[in-house]
Amino acid sequence: MTLYTTIHLHNVPADRGGEYAAWFDRPHRADLARLRGFRSADRFEVTPEQVMYMIPQPWRFLSVYDFDLPNPAIDLPALGPLLADARDGGLIADDGTERIHSYRMYSDWKGSPNWRPAEPFSGVSVILGNYVAGRAAEYHTWYDEVHSVEVTNVPGHVAMKRGELSALQIEPRHFCPGDQLVLCAQQTDDLAFTVKEFSDRAQGKSPSGIAMAPRSDAGSFARTVHYFRKISGTTFWDGGVAYAGDMAVYPGRG
């Protein structure tokens, strides 16, 4: 069995949003449940709060599909016809932005003490990244031992998993700018605070006194970061800002 994650970045025609949401949570989920190795699926919408606020956010919506596949070459492509149903039905905007990328994951979610596993994520951030040629081992060590720990301990950030672009892809195929996928999960009702605290720790100016280590130069600057909020299903995060540390260090949050 092998862990795979497929991300579906897309837009929906302005008058079809309700239809897409109903399709995703009802017939689409029922069809997904019949796929061998299917584990979970959720849908997200891009947020105003972003770390890389200056870059384009061409997709309003993101769907994330998780699988544990017995035979990826046979099983992974089975998602394609289900997405084609939505495309053929006019639920996906024909604006040239749709992208489907599949990744072979290095691991499942790795959580910090912030994580409340029994409760849903409020959203996810997606990094489409790369490492500097010839420095893969250094990049992975930095992410696994340093950066993932730093990020998931930020208030509201709770878990991370990473993967590598698979040779197996779902049609229609497009160039993917990120060979490395980083998914970070949030449990926060104040994403603006969570994003700012992430930035403050990276710059060494957090009220907590916690500063992130310098970014490894094994990580390429050819990367983009995108934040999304969860919009599918029947359960939603309502637990404030998940944090195992002392919120009293932040003005007005004691």
CSV table of C-alpha atoms in Angstrom, one decimal, residues 17-198:
chain,number,residue,atom,x,y,z
A,17,GLY,CA,-21.2,27.1,-7.1
A,18,GLY,CA,-24.2,25.5,-5.2
A,19,GLU,CA,-24.4,22.7,-7.8
A,20,TYR,CA,-20.7,21.9,-7.5
A,21,ALA,CA,-20.9,21.8,-3.7
A,22,ALA,CA,-23.9,19.5,-3.8
A,23,TRP,CA,-22.3,17.3,-6.3
A,24,PHE,CA,-19.0,17.0,-4.3
A,25,ASP,CA,-20.7,16.2,-1.0
A,26,ARG,CA,-23.3,13.7,-2.3
A,27,PRO,CA,-22.9,11.7,-5.6
A,28,HIS,CA,-19.1,12.4,-5.9
A,29,ARG,CA,-18.4,11.2,-2.3
A,30,ALA,CA,-20.5,8.1,-3.0
A,31,ASP,CA,-18.5,7.4,-6.1
A,32,LEU,CA,-15.2,8.0,-4.3
A,33,ALA,CA,-16.2,5.5,-1.6
A,34,ARG,CA,-16.2,2.8,-4.2
A,35,LEU,CA,-12.7,3.5,-5.4
A,36,ARG,CA,-10.1,1.0,-4.1
A,37,GLY,CA,-7.7,2.6,-1.7
A,38,PHE,CA,-9.7,5.8,-1.2
A,39,ARG,CA,-9.3,7.4,2.3
A,40,SER,CA,-10.7,10.9,2.3
A,41,ALA,CA,-11.6,14.0,0.3
A,42,ASP,CA,-12.3,17.6,1.2
A,43,ARG,CA,-12.8,20.8,-0.7
A,44,PHE,CA,-11.4,24.2,0.1
A,45,GLU,CA,-11.7,27.9,-1.0
A,46,VAL,CA,-8.8,30.3,-1.3
A,47,THR,CA,-8.7,32.8,1.5
A,48,PRO,CA,-7.9,36.6,1.6
A,49,GLU,CA,-5.1,35.8,4.1
A,50,GLN,CA,-1.9,34.8,2.3
A,51,VAL,CA,1.8,34.6,3.1
A,52,MET,CA,2.8,35.3,-0.6
A,53,TYR,CA,0.1,37.9,-1.0
A,54,MET,CA,1.8,39.3,-4.1
A,55,ILE,CA,1.6,36.1,-6.2
A,56,PRO,CA,-1.4,35.2,-8.4
A,57,GLN,CA,-4.0,32.9,-6.9
A,58,PRO,CA,-5.6,31.7,-10.2
A,59,TRP,CA,-7.8,29.0,-8.5
A,60,ARG,CA,-10.6,29.8,-6.2
A,61,PHE,CA,-11.1,26.2,-5.2
A,62,LEU,CA,-9.0,23.2,-4.2
A,63,SER,CA,-10.1,19.6,-3.7
A,64,VAL,CA,-7.7,17.2,-1.9
A,65,TYR,CA,-8.0,13.5,-2.4
A,66,ASP,CA,-6.1,11.0,-0.2
A,67,PHE,CA,-5.5,7.4,-1.1
A,68,ASP,CA,-3.6,4.4,0.2
A,69,LEU,CA,-3.3,2.4,-3.0
A,70,PRO,CA,-2.6,-1.3,-3.4
A,71,ASN,CA,-1.6,-0.8,-7.1
A,72,PRO,CA,-1.2,2.9,-7.9
A,73,ALA,CA,-0.8,2.3,-11.7
A,74,ILE,CA,-4.3,0.8,-11.8
A,75,ASP,CA,-6.0,2.6,-9.0
A,76,LEU,CA,-4.9,6.3,-9.2
A,77,PRO,CA,-6.3,6.9,-12.7
A,78,ALA,CA,-9.8,5.8,-11.5
A,79,LEU,CA,-10.3,9.3,-10.1
A,80,GLY,CA,-10.1,10.8,-13.6
A,81,PRO,CA,-13.5,9.8,-14.9
A,82,LEU,CA,-15.2,11.1,-11.7
A,83,LEU,CA,-13.7,14.6,-12.3
A,84,ALA,CA,-14.6,14.3,-15.9
A,85,ASP,CA,-18.2,14.0,-14.9
A,86,ALA,CA,-18.1,17.5,-13.3
A,87,ARG,CA,-16.1,18.9,-16.2
A,88,ASP,CA,-18.5,17.5,-18.8
A,89,GLY,CA,-21.4,18.8,-16.8
A,90,GLY,CA,-20.1,22.3,-16.9
A,91,LEU,CA,-19.3,22.5,-13.2
A,92,ILE,CA,-15.6,23.3,-13.8
A,93,ALA,CA,-14.9,26.6,-15.5
A,94,ASP,CA,-13.3,26.3,-18.9
A,95,ASP,CA,-10.9,29.1,-18.3
A,96,GLY,CA,-7.6,27.3,-18.7
A,97,THR,CA,-6.7,27.3,-15.0
A,98,GLU,CA,-7.7,23.7,-14.0
A,99,ARG,CA,-4.8,21.7,-12.7
A,100,ILE,CA,-4.7,18.1,-11.4
A,101,HIS,CA,-1.5,17.0,-9.8
A,102,SER,CA,-0.8,13.7,-8.0
A,103,TYR,CA,2.0,13.1,-5.4
A,104,ARG,CA,3.5,10.0,-3.8
A,105,MET,CA,3.6,11.0,-0.2
A,106,TYR,CA,6.6,10.5,2.1
A,107,SER,CA,4.3,10.0,5.1
A,108,ASP,CA,0.8,10.6,6.5
A,109,TRP,CA,0.1,13.7,8.6
A,110,LYS,CA,2.7,14.5,11.2
A,111,GLY,CA,1.2,16.6,14.0
A,112,SER,CA,2.5,19.0,16.6
A,113,PRO,CA,1.1,19.3,20.2
A,114,ASN,CA,-1.3,21.9,18.7
A,115,TRP,CA,-3.2,19.3,16.8
A,116,ARG,CA,-6.6,18.2,18.0
A,117,PRO,CA,-7.0,15.0,15.9
A,118,ALA,CA,-10.7,14.4,16.8
A,119,GLU,CA,-11.6,17.8,15.3
A,120,PRO,CA,-11.7,18.9,11.6
A,121,PHE,CA,-9.1,21.1,10.0
A,122,SER,CA,-10.2,24.7,9.4
A,123,GLY,CA,-8.1,24.8,6.2
A,124,VAL,CA,-4.9,23.9,4.5
A,125,SER,CA,-2.0,25.7,2.9
A,126,VAL,CA,-0.3,24.2,-0.2
A,127,ILE,CA,3.3,24.7,-1.2
A,128,LEU,CA,4.3,23.8,-4.7
A,129,GLY,CA,8.0,23.7,-4.2
A,130,ASN,CA,11.3,22.4,-5.4
A,131,TYR,CA,14.8,21.7,-4.0
A,132,VAL,CA,18.1,22.8,-5.4
A,133,ALA,CA,19.5,20.2,-7.8
A,134,GLY,CA,21.8,17.7,-6.1
A,135,ARG,CA,20.6,18.7,-2.6
A,136,ALA,CA,17.6,16.6,-2.1
A,137,ALA,CA,18.9,14.8,1.0
A,138,GLU,CA,19.7,18.1,2.7
A,139,TYR,CA,16.3,19.5,1.8
A,140,HIS,CA,14.5,16.6,3.3
A,141,THR,CA,16.5,16.6,6.5
A,142,TRP,CA,15.8,20.3,6.9
A,143,TYR,CA,12.1,19.8,6.4
A,144,ASP,CA,11.7,16.7,8.5
A,145,GLU,CA,13.9,17.8,11.4
A,146,VAL,CA,13.7,21.6,11.5
A,147,HIS,CA,11.1,23.4,9.4
A,148,SER,CA,8.1,21.1,9.8
A,149,VAL,CA,8.5,21.3,13.5
A,150,GLU,CA,8.7,25.1,13.4
A,151,VAL,CA,5.7,25.5,11.1
A,152,THR,CA,3.4,23.1,12.9
A,153,ASN,CA,4.1,24.7,16.3
A,154,VAL,CA,2.8,28.1,15.1
A,155,PRO,CA,-0.6,28.9,16.7
A,156,GLY,CA,-3.2,27.5,14.4
A,157,HIS,CA,-0.9,25.4,12.4
A,158,VAL,CA,-1.2,21.8,13.5
A,159,ALA,CA,0.1,19.2,11.0
A,160,MET,CA,2.1,18.7,7.9
A,161,LYS,CA,2.7,16.1,5.2
A,162,ARG,CA,4.9,16.1,2.1
A,163,GLY,CA,5.2,14.3,-1.2
A,164,GLU,CA,6.9,14.1,-4.5
A,165,LEU,CA,5.3,14.6,-7.9
A,166,SER,CA,4.3,11.1,-9.2
A,167,ALA,CA,5.1,9.7,-12.6
A,168,LEU,CA,1.5,8.6,-12.6
A,169,GLN,CA,-0.8,11.5,-13.4
A,170,ILE,CA,-4.5,12.0,-14.1
A,171,GLU,CA,-5.7,13.5,-17.4
A,172,PRO,CA,-5.8,16.2,-18.5
A,173,ARG,CA,-2.1,16.6,-17.7
A,174,HIS,CA,-0.3,20.0,-17.4
A,175,PHE,CA,3.1,21.1,-16.4
A,176,CYS,CA,3.5,21.3,-12.6
A,177,PRO,CA,5.8,24.0,-11.2
A,178,GLY,CA,6.4,22.1,-8.0
A,179,ASP,CA,8.1,18.7,-7.8
A,180,GLN,CA,7.6,18.8,-4.0
A,181,LEU,CA,4.2,19.1,-2.3
A,182,VAL,CA,3.9,20.5,1.2
A,183,LEU,CA,0.5,20.4,2.8
A,184,CYS,CA,0.1,22.1,6.1
A,185,ALA,CA,-3.2,21.8,8.1
A,186,GLN,CA,-4.7,24.5,10.2
A,187,GLN,CA,-7.1,24.6,13.1
A,188,THR,CA,-7.8,28.3,13.6
A,189,ASP,CA,-10.7,30.7,13.5
A,190,ASP,CA,-8.3,33.6,13.0
A,191,LEU,CA,-6.2,32.9,10.0
A,192,ALA,CA,-4.9,36.4,9.8
A,193,PHE,CA,-3.4,36.0,13.2
A,194,THR,CA,-2.0,32.6,12.4
A,195,VAL,CA,-0.4,33.8,9.1
A,196,LYS,CA,1.0,36.9,10.8
A,197,GLU,CA,2.5,34.9,13.6
A,198,PHE,CA,4.1,32.5,11.1
